[in-house]
Every structure is written in structure tokens, then in C-alpha cells.
Amino acid sequence: MTTKVFIKLQVAATRLITKYGQAGSIRRIAPPDPVTGGNGTPTDYPCRLFPATYDRRYVDGTNILASDKQLYIGSIGIGVSPKVGDLVIGADGTEYHIVHDDPNNYDGQVNVVFICQGRTAT
């Protein structure tokens, strides 16, 4: 059962990301046709995101690198839920591979905000 609290949190998170974040997109590549082969088809989904640097105490050089970013992605108005393997493109053209995703779905129905670990695509 969806509660008003989680919807209010979702709206508040989206408002903050819209105010302080940037326009971006989530690029998901569909797998190629199993019969004809070829390359996968990329599809871009517009989103609002806020990239933040990890606190130094969490950077261990293995799971979290110094160049990794926490990507706060608003959950209202995007066509897909970001997942591992997707590419997130920021307003400045920086591309991040999602290596860990957390939908912050506390009640099982409402995605409050997506917090993803993004690794710079090189």
C-alpha cells in the first residue's frame, strides 16, 4: 500500500534534484536480435541528475574508486529505472557506467530517488 509519506518524499527529492541538478540521460542498449545478430540498439531516456563526489572515507580503491560519483537521479518522469550496465550521460557530456544501483524503494511501490554508483566511462 502506497503511503502519502513516500509520495511526499519522492516529490521533495525530485524538487531538489531539479533545482540543484542537471539535465542528463540514461542510455540503455537493447540486446541484438538473436537470429539476425548485429549491434544492440541504444535508447536514451531523459532524466534529471545530481552527481556528487564520494566522501573520502568510503573510497577504498576496489569497490569505490576516487573518480566514482554518486548519481542522484529523480524518479518522476523517467521512462526506465537505472540499472547496472546502463550509461548515464551528464549535461557536460561526461559518461558514467552504472556499477551499482539503489532505487530507494522503501514500501515496494514508490521509487523515492535512484542513487547509483557511476564510474567514468573511458
N, CA, C and O atoms as a MOPAC input file, in Angstrom:
PM7 MOZYME 1SCF
protein

 N      0.83500 1    -1.16900 1     0.00000 1
 C      0.00000 1     0.00000 1     0.00000 1
 C      0.88700 1     1.24200 1     0.00000 1
 O      1.75900 1     1.38900 1     0.85700 1
 N      0.66400 1     2.12500 1    -0.95300 1
 C      1.43800 1     3.35100 1    -1.05600 1
 C      0.95700 1     4.35700 1    -0.02600 1
 O     -0.23900 1     4.62500 1     0.08900 1
 N      1.88800 1     4.90300 1     0.71000 1
 C      1.53400 1     5.90100 1     1.70500 1
 C      1.88500 1     7.28800 1     1.19400 1
 O      2.73800 1     7.44700 1     0.32100 1
 N      1.21900 1     8.28200 1     1.74800 1
 C      1.44500 1     9.66900 1     1.33600 1
 C      2.85300 1    10.13000 1     1.69000 1
 O      3.39900 1    11.02200 1     1.04100 1
 N      3.43600 1     9.52900 1     2.71300 1
 C      4.77600 1     9.92800 1     3.14100 1
 C      5.78800 1     9.68800 1     2.02700 1
 O      6.60700 1    10.56300 1     1.74600 1
 N      5.74900 1     8.52900 1     1.39100 1
 C      6.72100 1     8.20600 1     0.35600 1
 C      6.49400 1     9.05200 1    -0.89100 1
 O      7.45600 1     9.40500 1    -1.57500 1
 N      5.26100 1     9.38100 1    -1.19700 1
 C      4.97900 1    10.24900 1    -2.33500 1
 C      5.50300 1    11.65200 1    -2.05400 1
 O      6.04600 1    12.29600 1    -2.95100 1
 N      5.34900 1    12.13900 1    -0.81500 1
 C      5.89100 1    13.44800 1    -0.43900 1
 C      7.41500 1    13.44600 1    -0.51900 1
 O      8.01500 1    14.41700 1    -0.98000 1
 N      8.04100 1    12.36000 1    -0.07400 1
 C      9.49900 1    12.25400 1    -0.17000 1
 C      9.94800 1    12.24100 1    -1.62600 1
 O     10.95400 1    12.86200 1    -1.97100 1
 N      9.22200 1    11.54900 1    -2.47000 1
 C      9.54200 1    11.49100 1    -3.89700 1
 C      9.46100 1    12.88200 1    -4.52000 1
 O     10.34400 1    13.27500 1    -5.28300 1
 N      8.41500 1    13.62000 1    -4.20100 1
 C      8.24900 1    14.97200 1    -4.73900 1
 C      9.35000 1    15.89500 1    -4.22600 1
 O      9.89000 1    16.69500 1    -4.99000 1
 N      9.68600 1    15.79300 1    -2.94800 1
 C     10.74900 1    16.62600 1    -2.36900 1
 C     12.10000 1    16.31700 1    -3.01700 1
 O     12.85000 1    17.23500 1    -3.35000 1
 N     12.41200 1    15.03500 1    -3.19700 1
 C     13.67500 1    14.64700 1    -3.82600 1
 C     13.74300 1    15.15500 1    -5.25800 1
 O     14.78100 1    15.65500 1    -5.69100 1
 N     12.65400 1    15.03200 1    -5.99000 1
 C     12.63200 1    15.50000 1    -7.37900 1
 C     12.78900 1    17.01400 1    -7.43200 1
 O     13.48500 1    17.53300 1    -8.30500 1
 N     12.15500 1    17.72300 1    -6.51400 1
 C     12.26300 1    19.18600 1    -6.48300 1
 C     13.71400 1    19.61500 1    -6.24900 1
 O     14.20600 1    20.52500 1    -6.91700 1
 N     14.39800 1    18.96700 1    -5.30700 1
 C     15.79100 1    19.30500 1    -5.01800 1
 C     16.71900 1    18.96400 1    -6.18200 1
 O     17.62100 1    19.73600 1    -6.50600 1
 N     16.49800 1    17.81100 1    -6.80800 1
 C     17.33300 1    17.42000 1    -7.94600 1
 C     17.08700 1    18.35400 1    -9.12400 1
 O     18.02200 1    18.68700 1    -9.85300 1
 N     15.84200 1    18.78100 1    -9.32000 1
 C     15.53100 1    19.71800 1   -10.39900 1
 C     16.20000 1    21.06700 1   -10.13600 1
 O     16.71700 1    21.69700 1   -11.06000 1
 N     16.19000 1    21.51100 1    -8.87600 1
 C     16.76100 1    22.81500 1    -8.53200 1
 C     18.28700 1    22.81800 1    -8.61900 1
 O     18.87300 1    23.74400 1    -9.18000 1
 N     18.93000 1    21.79700 1    -8.07100 1
 C     20.38100 1    21.78600 1    -7.97300 1
 C     21.07700 1    20.87200 1    -8.98000 1
 O     22.29900 1    20.92500 1    -9.11900 1
 N     20.32700 1    20.04900 1    -9.67100 1
 C     20.91600 1    19.07300 1   -10.57900 1
 C     21.07600 1    19.59200 1   -11.99200 1
 O     21.07900 1    20.80000 1   -12.23100 1
 N     21.20800 1    18.67900 1   -12.90700 1
 C     21.41500 1    18.99500 1   -14.31400 1
 C     20.62400 1    18.03300 1   -15.17800 1
 O     20.23600 1    16.94800 1   -14.74400 1
 N     20.39500 1    18.45300 1   -16.40400 1
 C     19.72500 1    17.57400 1   -17.36300 1
 C     20.71200 1    16.50300 1   -17.80400 1
 O     21.91000 1    16.75900 1   -17.93000 1
 N     20.20800 1    15.32900 1   -18.03200 1
 C     21.04600 1    14.22800 1   -18.48200 1
 C     20.19200 1    13.18000 1   -19.15600 1
 O     19.01700 1    13.40700 1   -19.44500 1
 N     20.79000 1    12.03600 1   -19.40300 1
 C     20.02400 1    10.94500 1   -19.99700 1
 C     20.59700 1     9.60900 1   -19.54600 1
 O     21.77500 1     9.48600 1   -19.21000 1
 N     19.72500 1     8.62600 1   -19.55400 1
 C     20.10700 1     7.25000 1   -19.26900 1
 C     20.08100 1     6.51500 1   -20.59500 1
 O     19.04900 1     6.47400 1   -21.26500 1
 N     21.20200 1     5.93800 1   -20.97700 1
 C     21.28200 1     5.19900 1   -22.23900 1
 C     21.26900 1     3.71100 1   -21.93700 1
 O     22.14500 1     3.18700 1   -21.24900 1
 N     20.26600 1     3.05200 1   -22.46300 1
 C     20.13200 1     1.60500 1   -22.31000 1
 C     20.27400 1     0.98400 1   -23.68800 1
 O     19.64200 1     1.42800 1   -24.64600 1
 N     21.10000 1    -0.03900 1   -23.78400 1
 C     21.32900 1    -0.70700 1   -25.06500 1
 C     20.57400 1    -2.02300 1   -25.07100 1
 O     20.85300 1    -2.92300 1   -24.27800 1
 N     19.60500 1    -2.11900 1   -25.98800 1
 C     18.82100 1    -3.35300 1   -26.13400 1
 C     19.70300 1    -4.41400 1   -26.78400 1
 O     20.50100 1    -4.09400 1   -27.66500 1
 N     19.57100 1    -5.65700 1   -26.36800 1
 C     20.39900 1    -6.71200 1   -26.96100 1
 C     20.07600 1    -6.89800 1   -28.44600 1
 O     18.95700 1    -6.62800 1   -28.88300 1
 N     21.06200 1    -7.36000 1   -29.21600 1
 C     20.81700 1    -7.57300 1   -30.64600 1
 C     19.83700 1    -8.72000 1   -30.88300 1
 O     19.61800 1    -9.56400 1   -30.01300 1
 N     19.26500 1    -8.72900 1   -32.05800 1
 C     18.33400 1    -9.79000 1   -32.45000 1
 C     19.07600 1   -11.12100 1   -32.45100 1
 O     20.13800 1   -11.21300 1   -33.06700 1
 N     18.56100 1   -12.16100 1   -31.78700 1
 C     19.27400 1   -13.43700 1   -31.71100 1
 C     19.37800 1   -14.16000 1   -33.05500 1
 O     20.24500 1   -15.01600 1   -33.23000 1
 N     18.51200 1   -13.82700 1   -33.99200 1
 C     18.53700 1   -14.51000 1   -35.28700 1
 C     19.44200 1   -13.78400 1   -36.27100 1
 O     20.31500 1   -14.39500 1   -36.88700 1
 N     19.23300 1   -12.48200 1   -36.41800 1
 C     19.98600 1   -11.73200 1   -37.42000 1
 C     21.28500 1   -11.16600 1   -36.87600 1
 O     22.16800 1   -10.80600 1   -37.65500 1
 N     21.42700 1   -11.07700 1   -35.55200 1
 C     22.65200 1   -10.55800 1   -34.95700 1
 C     22.73600 1    -9.05200 1   -35.07800 1
 O     21.71900 1    -8.36000 1   -35.05300 1
 N     23.93800 1    -8.55200 1   -35.20900 1
 C     24.14800 1    -7.11400 1   -35.30300 1
 C     24.47200 1    -6.51600 1   -33.95300 1
 O     24.75600 1    -7.21900 1   -32.98300 1
 N     24.42100 1    -5.19800 1   -33.92100 1
 C     24.70100 1    -4.47800 1   -32.68700 1
 C     23.40200 1    -4.20900 1   -31.94000 1
 O     22.31800 1    -4.21700 1   -32.52400 1
 N     23.52900 1    -3.97600 1   -30.65900 1
 C     22.37400 1    -3.61100 1   -29.85900 1
 C     21.89800 1    -2.21200 1   -30.22600 1
 O     22.65800 1    -1.41200 1   -30.77000 1
 N     20.65000 1    -1.92500 1   -29.92800 1
 C     20.07300 1    -0.62200 1   -30.23500 1
 C     20.06900 1     0.24600 1   -28.98400 1
 O     19.42400 1    -0.09700 1   -27.99200 1
 N     20.80400 1     1.39700 1   -29.02400 1
 C     20.78500 1     2.27800 1   -27.85800 1
 C     19.53200 1     3.15600 1   -27.83500 1
 O     19.09000 1     3.64400 1   -28.87600 1
 N     18.96700 1     3.35300 1   -26.64800 1
 C     17.82300 1     4.23000 1   -26.45500 1
 C     18.13400 1     5.15200 1   -25.29700 1
 O     18.53600 1     4.70100 1   -24.22500 1
 N     17.94800 1     6.45700 1   -25.51500 1
 C     18.19500 1     7.44600 1   -24.47100 1
 C     16.89100 1     7.85000 1   -23.80700 1
 O     15.88300 1     8.07600 1   -24.47600 1
 N     16.92000 1     7.94100 1   -22.47100 1
 C     15.77700 1     8.36600 1   -21.68000 1
 C     16.19200 1     9.62000 1   -20.91000 1
 O     17.11700 1     9.55300 1   -20.10100 1
 N     15.54000 1    10.75200 1   -21.13700 1
 C     15.92600 1    11.97300 1   -20.42500 1
 C     15.65100 1    11.86900 1   -18.93000 1
 O     14.69000 1    11.22600 1   -18.50700 1
 N     16.50100 1    12.50700 1   -18.14000 1
 C     16.35200 1    12.49900 1   -16.68900 1
 C     16.99800 1    13.74600 1   -16.11100 1
 O     17.67100 1    14.49900 1   -16.81400 1
 N     16.78300 1    13.95200 1   -14.82200 1
 C     17.47100 1    14.99700 1   -14.06300 1
 C     18.35700 1    14.28400 1   -13.05800 1
 O     17.92400 1    13.32800 1   -12.41500 1
 N     19.58700 1    14.73800 1   -12.91900 1
 C     20.51300 1    14.06500 1   -12.02600 1
 C     21.40600 1    15.05600 1   -11.31300 1
 O     21.60200 1    16.18600 1   -11.75900 1
 N     21.94100 1    14.60400 1   -10.19600 1
 C     22.88500 1    15.38600 1    -9.41300 1
 C     24.08100 1    14.49300 1    -9.11200 1
 O     23.97200 1    13.59000 1    -8.28200 1
 N     25.24000 1    14.72300 1    -9.77500 1
 C     26.42800 1    13.92800 1    -9.46500 1
 C     27.15000 1    14.49300 1    -8.24400 1
 O     27.41600 1    15.69300 1    -8.17900 1
 N     27.46500 1    13.63800 1    -7.28600 1
 C     28.16000 1    14.04900 1    -6.06500 1
 C     29.39400 1    13.17400 1    -5.85900 1
 O     29.39600 1    11.99200 1    -6.20300 1
 N     30.42400 1    13.76400 1    -5.30200 1
 C     31.65700 1    13.04000 1    -5.02700 1
 C     31.48900 1    12.21400 1    -3.75700 1
 O     30.86400 1    12.66200 1    -2.79500 1
 N     32.04500 1    11.01400 1    -3.75700 1
 C     32.02000 1    10.17600 1    -2.55600 1
 C     32.90900 1    10.78100 1    -1.47300 1
 O     33.94600 1    11.37300 1    -1.77200 1
 N     32.50500 1    10.63300 1    -0.23400 1
 C     33.32000 1    11.04300 1     0.89200 1
 C     34.58300 1    10.17700 1     0.88200 1
 O     34.51500 1     8.98600 1     0.57800 1
 N     35.71100 1    10.75900 1     1.20600 1
 C     36.99600 1    10.04900 1     1.11700 1
 C     37.04300 1     8.77400 1     1.94800 1
 O     37.75100 1     7.83100 1     1.59600 1
 N     36.30000 1     8.73800 1     3.04200 1
 C     36.35300 1     7.55400 1     3.90100 1
 C     35.73400 1     6.32800 1     3.24700 1
 O     35.99500 1     5.20400 1     3.67500 1
 N     34.90800 1     6.52800 1     2.20600 1
 C     34.28300 1     5.39900 1     1.51500 1
 C     35.10100 1     4.89800 1     0.32700 1
 O     34.85400 1     3.80400 1    -0.18100 1
 N     36.05400 1     5.68000 1    -0.10800 1
 C     36.87900 1     5.30500 1    -1.26000 1
 C     37.92000 1     4.30000 1    -0.80200 1
 O     38.80500 1     4.61400 1    -0.00600 1
 N     37.79200 1     3.05900 1    -1.33200 1
 C     38.73800 1     2.01600 1    -0.94100 1
 C     39.63500 1     1.57800 1    -2.09400 1
 O     40.52200 1     0.74900 1    -1.89300 1
 N     39.43000 1     2.11100 1    -3.29200 1
 C     40.27000 1     1.77300 1    -4.43600 1
 C     39.87800 1     0.48800 1    -5.12600 1
 O     40.43500 1     0.17400 1    -6.17700 1
 N     38.94000 1    -0.27000 1    -4.57900 1
 C     38.48000 1    -1.50700 1    -5.20100 1
 C     37.00500 1    -1.41400 1    -5.55100 1
 O     36.63500 1    -1.45200 1    -6.72400 1
 N     36.16400 1    -1.29200 1    -4.53200 1
 C     34.72300 1    -1.17400 1    -4.78000 1
 C     34.33700 1     0.23300 1    -5.19900 1
 O     33.50900 1     0.40800 1    -6.09300 1
 N     34.91600 1     1.21800 1    -4.57700 1
 C     34.66500 1     2.62100 1    -4.90400 1
 C     35.99800 1     3.27600 1    -5.22100 1
 O     36.90000 1     3.30700 1    -4.38300 1
 N     36.11800 1     3.79800 1    -6.43200 1
 C     37.32500 1     4.47600 1    -6.86500 1
 C     37.20900 1     5.97400 1    -6.59100 1
 O     36.10900 1     6.48700 1    -6.38700 1
 N     38.33700 1     6.66800 1    -6.58500 1
 C     38.34300 1     8.11100 1    -6.33300 1
 C     37.57300 1     8.86800 1    -7.40700 1
 O     37.03900 1     9.94200 1    -7.12900 1
 N     37.50200 1     8.34400 1    -8.61500 1
 C     36.80900 1     9.03200 1    -9.71100 1
 C     35.31500 1     8.68900 1    -9.78300 1
 O     34.59200 1     9.27800 1   -10.58800 1
 N     34.84200 1     7.74700 1    -8.95700 1
 C     33.41900 1     7.37800 1    -8.96600 1
 C     32.57200 1     8.51900 1    -8.40600 1
 O     33.03600 1     9.31600 1    -7.59100 1
 N     31.33600 1     8.57700 1    -8.85500 1
 C     30.38400 1     9.58400 1    -8.38800 1
 C     29.11700 1     8.90700 1    -7.90600 1
 O     28.72800 1     7.85000 1    -8.40200 1
 N     28.47700 1     9.54000 1    -6.92200 1
 C     27.13200 1     9.13600 1    -6.52800 1
 C     26.19000 1     9.92700 1    -7.43100 1
 O     26.21900 1    11.15800 1    -7.44100 1
 N     25.36700 1     9.22700 1    -8.17700 1
 C     24.43500 1     9.87200 1    -9.09800 1
 C     23.04000 1     9.80400 1    -8.48700 1
 O     22.45600 1     8.72700 1    -8.37600 1
 N     22.51800 1    10.94300 1    -8.09600 1
 C     21.15800 1    11.03600 1    -7.58100 1
 C     20.26900 1    11.35300 1    -8.76700 1
 O     20.38400 1    12.42600 1    -9.36100 1
 N     19.38400 1    10.43000 1    -9.12000 1
 C     18.52800 1    10.57400 1   -10.29800 1
 C     17.08300 1    10.65000 1    -9.83900 1
 O     16.60400 1     9.77100 1    -9.12200 1
 N     16.38900 1    11.70200 1   -10.25500 1
 C     14.98300 1    11.87300 1    -9.90800 1
 C     14.13800 1    10.77100 1   -10.49900 1
 O     14.36800 1    10.34700 1   -11.63100 1
 N     13.16200 1    10.30300 1    -9.74300 1
 C     12.37600 1     9.15600 1   -10.18800 1
 C     11.08100 1     9.53700 1   -10.89700 1
 O     10.42700 1     8.67400 1   -11.48300 1
 N     10.70300 1    10.79900 1   -10.85500 1
 C      9.46600 1    11.21800 1   -11.51000 1
 C      9.77400 1    11.60500 1   -12.95100 1
 O     10.66000 1    12.42100 1   -13.20600 1
 N      9.04700 1    11.02300 1   -13.87900 1
 C      9.14800 1    11.41500 1   -15.27800 1
 C     10.21400 1    10.72100 1   -16.09800 1
 O     10.45000 1    11.11500 1   -17.24000 1
 N     10.87000 1     9.69900 1   -15.55800 1
 C     11.83300 1     8.97800 1   -16.39200 1
 C     11.18400 1     7.68500 1   -16.87200 1
 O     10.32000 1     7.12700 1   -16.19600 1
 N     11.60100 1     7.22100 1   -18.02400 1
 C     10.95800 1     6.07100 1   -18.63900 1
 C     11.43200 1     4.72800 1   -18.12800 1
 O     10.74500 1     3.72400 1   -18.31700 1
 N     12.59400 1     4.68300 1   -17.48100 1
 C     13.15800 1     3.41400 1   -17.00700 1
 C     13.75400 1     3.60800 1   -15.62400 1
 O     14.01900 1     4.73300 1   -15.20100 1
 N     13.95900 1     2.51100 1   -14.92900 1
 C     14.70800 1     2.53200 1   -13.67900 1
 C     16.16700 1     2.24900 1   -14.01600 1
 O     16.45700 1     1.23300 1   -14.64900 1
 N     17.09300 1     3.11400 1   -13.61400 1
 C     18.50200 1     2.85300 1   -13.92200 1
 C     18.95400 1     1.54500 1   -13.29200 1
 O     18.57200 1     1.21400 1   -12.17000 1
 N     19.77000 1     0.81400 1   -14.02900 1
 C     20.27300 1    -0.45400 1   -13.51300 1
 C     21.71700 1    -0.64600 1   -13.94800 1
 O     22.21900 1     0.06800 1   -14.81600 1
 N     22.37100 1    -1.61100 1   -13.33700 1
 C     23.75900 1    -1.91400 1   -13.66600 1
 C     23.85900 1    -2.23200 1   -15.15600 1
 O     23.07100 1    -3.01100 1   -15.69200 1
 N     24.83200 1    -1.62000 1   -15.81000 1
 C     25.02600 1    -1.81600 1   -17.24300 1
 C     24.55000 1    -0.63800 1   -18.07600 1
 O     24.94500 1    -0.50000 1   -19.23400 1
 N     23.70500 1     0.21500 1   -17.50000 1
 C     23.25700 1     1.40800 1   -18.21900 1
 C     24.36500 1     2.44600 1   -18.20700 1
 O     25.29900 1     2.37800 1   -17.40800 1
 N     24.24100 1     3.40500 1   -19.10800 1
 C     25.17200 1     4.51300 1   -19.20800 1
 C     24.41300 1     5.78400 1   -18.87000 1
 O     23.33200 1     6.01600 1   -19.41200 1
 N     24.95400 1     6.61100 1   -17.98600 1
 C     24.33600 1     7.88200 1   -17.63400 1
 C     25.19800 1     8.98300 1   -18.21700 1
 O     26.41100 1     9.01700 1   -18.00700 1
 N     24.56100 1     9.88600 1   -18.95300 1
 C     25.27800 1    10.97600 1   -19.60700 1
 C     24.84300 1    12.28400 1   -18.96000 1
 O     23.66100 1    12.62500 1   -18.97100 1
 N     25.79600 1    13.01300 1   -18.39900 1
 C     25.51000 1    14.28100 1   -17.74800 1
 C     25.41400 1    15.41700 1   -18.75100 1
 O     25.66800 1    15.22800 1   -19.94100 1
 N     25.04600 1    16.59600 1   -18.26800 1
 C     24.87800 1    17.76900 1   -19.12500 1
 C     26.18400 1    18.19100 1   -19.77900 1
 O     26.17800 1    18.73800 1   -20.88200 1
 N     27.30800 1    17.94100 1   -19.10500 1
 C     28.60400 1    18.32700 1   -19.66500 1
 C     29.18200 1    17.26300 1   -20.59300 1
 O     30.30300 1    17.40700 1   -21.08100 1
 N     28.43400 1    16.21100 1   -20.83500 1
 C     28.88000 1    15.14900 1   -21.73400 1
 C     29.63600 1    14.02300 1   -21.04600 1
 O     30.03400 1    13.05900 1   -21.70100 1
 N     29.83900 1    14.12700 1   -19.74100 1
 C     30.52600 1    13.06700 1   -19.00100 1
 C     29.65900 1    11.81900 1   -18.98500 1
 O     28.46400 1    11.88000 1   -18.69600 1
 N     30.27400 1    10.69100 1   -19.29900 1
 C     29.55200 1     9.42100 1   -19.33700 1
 C     29.97600 1     8.56700 1   -18.14600 1
 O     31.16300 1     8.41300 1   -17.85800 1
 N     28.97800 1     8.02000 1   -17.46500 1
 C     29.20900 1     7.15600 1   -16.31100 1
 C     28.55400 1     5.80200 1   -16.55700 1
 O     27.39400 1     5.73200 1   -16.96200 1
 N     29.29600 1     4.73300 1   -16.31400 1
 C     28.72000 1     3.39500 1   -16.30400 1
 C     28.15600 1     3.15500 1   -14.91100 1
 O     28.82500 1     3.43000 1   -13.91500 1
 N     26.95100 1     2.65300 1   -14.83700 1
 C     26.37700 1     2.32600 1   -13.53100 1
 C     26.93800 1     0.98000 1   -13.09000 1
 O     26.74500 1    -0.03800 1   -13.75300 1
 N     27.64100 1     0.99600 1   -11.95100 1
 C     28.22000 1    -0.24000 1   -11.42500 1
 C     27.46600 1    -0.73900 1   -10.19600 1
 O     27.65400 1    -1.88000 1    -9.77200 1
 N     26.61200 1     0.11400 1    -9.62100 1
 C     25.75200 1    -0.28700 1    -8.50100 1
 C     24.54100 1     0.62700 1    -8.49700 1
 O     24.66700 1     1.83600 1    -8.69500 1
 N     23.36200 1     0.05000 1    -8.27100 1
 C     22.14600 1     0.86600 1    -8.25500 1
 C     21.34500 1     0.59200 1    -6.98900 1
 O     21.34700 1    -0.51600 1    -6.45300 1
 N     20.66000 1     1.63400 1    -6.53000 1
 C     19.81800 1     1.53600 1    -5.34200 1
 C     18.57800 1     2.37500 1    -5.59100 1
 O     18.66100 1     3.60300 1    -5.60000 1
 N     17.42100 1     1.73800 1    -5.79400 1
 C     16.20900 1     2.50100 1    -6.13900 1
 C     15.56800 1     3.24500 1    -4.98000 1
 O     14.65100 1     4.03300 1    -5.21600 1
 N     16.00000 1     3.03700 1    -3.73800 1
 C     15.36800 1     3.67000 1    -2.57900 1
 C     13.86100 1     3.51500 1    -2.64400 1
 O     13.11000 1     4.49100 1    -2.64000 1
 N     13.44300 1     2.26700 1    -2.70300 1
 C     12.03700 1     1.88700 1    -2.79600 1
 C     11.65800 1     1.26500 1    -1.46300 1
 O     11.70500 1     0.04500 1    -1.30500 1
 N     11.28500 1     2.09600 1    -0.50900 1
 C     11.10200 1     1.65200 1     0.86600 1
 C      9.82700 1     0.85500 1     1.09600 1
 O      9.80300 1    -0.04600 1     1.93600 1
 N      8.76700 1     1.17600 1     0.35900 1
 C      7.49700 1     0.48000 1     0.56000 1
 C      7.22500 1    -0.55100 1    -0.52700 1
 O      6.17400 1    -1.19200 1    -0.51700 1
 N      8.15200 1    -0.72000 1    -1.46300 1
 C      7.97100 1    -1.69500 1    -2.52800 1
 C      7.17500 1    -1.18200 1    -3.71200 1
 O      6.96600 1    -1.91900 1    -4.67600 1
 N      6.72500 1     0.06300 1    -3.66400 1
 C      5.92400 1     0.60100 1    -4.75900 1
 C      6.43900 1     1.93500 1    -5.29000 1
 O      6.46300 1     2.14200 1    -6.50300 1
 N      6.84600 1     2.83100 1    -4.41700 1
 C      7.23300 1     4.18000 1    -4.82100 1
 C      8.75700 1     4.30500 1    -4.80300 1
 O      9.38500 1     4.15400 1    -3.75600 1
 N      9.34900 1     4.58500 1    -5.97500 1
 C     10.77700 1     4.86100 1    -6.04200 1
 C     10.98300 1     6.31400 1    -5.64100 1
 O     10.61700 1     7.22200 1    -6.38800 1
 N     11.56300 1     6.54300 1    -4.47400 1
 C     11.74400 1     7.90200 1    -3.97700 1
 C     12.79900 1     8.62600 1    -4.80600 1
 O     12.53800 1     9.71200 1    -5.32500 1
 N     13.97300 1     8.04600 1    -4.93400 1
 C     15.07100 1     8.58800 1    -5.72500 1
 C     15.98900 1     7.41200 1    -6.06400 1
 O     16.08300 1     6.44900 1    -5.30300 1
 N     16.65900 1     7.50000 1    -7.20400 1
 C     17.62200 1     6.46800 1    -7.57600 1
 C     19.01500 1     6.98100 1    -7.21200 1
 O     19.42100 1     8.05300 1    -7.66300 1
 N     19.73900 1     6.22700 1    -6.40700 1
 C     21.11600 1     6.57400 1    -6.07700 1
 C     22.00200 1     5.49700 1    -6.68900 1
 O     21.95900 1     4.33500 1    -6.28600 1
 N     22.79600 1     5.89600 1    -7.65700 1
 C     23.62700 1     4.94100 1    -8.38900 1
 C     25.11400 1     5.29200 1    -8.21900 1
 O     25.47700 1     6.45500 1    -8.04800 1
 N     25.93900 1     4.28000 1    -8.27000 1
 C     27.38200 1     4.48600 1    -8.29300 1
 C     27.79000 1     4.53500 1    -9.75400 1
 O     27.63800 1     3.55800 1   -10.48700 1
 N     28.30700 1     5.68000 1   -10.17000 1
 C     28.71900 1     5.84000 1   -11.56300 1
 C     30.21200 1     5.86900 1   -11.69100 1
 O     30.89500 1     6.58400 1   -10.95800 1
 N     30.72300 1     5.09300 1   -12.62200 1
 C     32.16700 1     5.04400 1   -12.88800 1
 C     32.41200 1     5.69000 1   -14.25100 1
 O     31.74800 1     5.35400 1   -15.23100 1
 N     33.35000 1     6.60100 1   -14.30600 1
 C     33.61400 1     7.32800 1   -15.53400 1
 C     33.95100 1     6.35800 1   -16.65100 1
 O     34.83200 1     5.50800 1   -16.52000 1
 N     33.22300 1     6.50600 1   -17.76000 1
 C     33.45000 1     5.66400 1   -18.93500 1
 C     34.65100 1     6.20800 1   -19.69200 1
 O     34.66400 1     7.37000 1   -20.09800 1
 N     35.66000 1     5.36400 1   -19.88000 1
 C     36.85500 1     5.81500 1   -20.61100 1
 C     37.12100 1     4.93100 1   -21.78600 1
 O     38.08400 1     5.15300 1   -22.52000 1

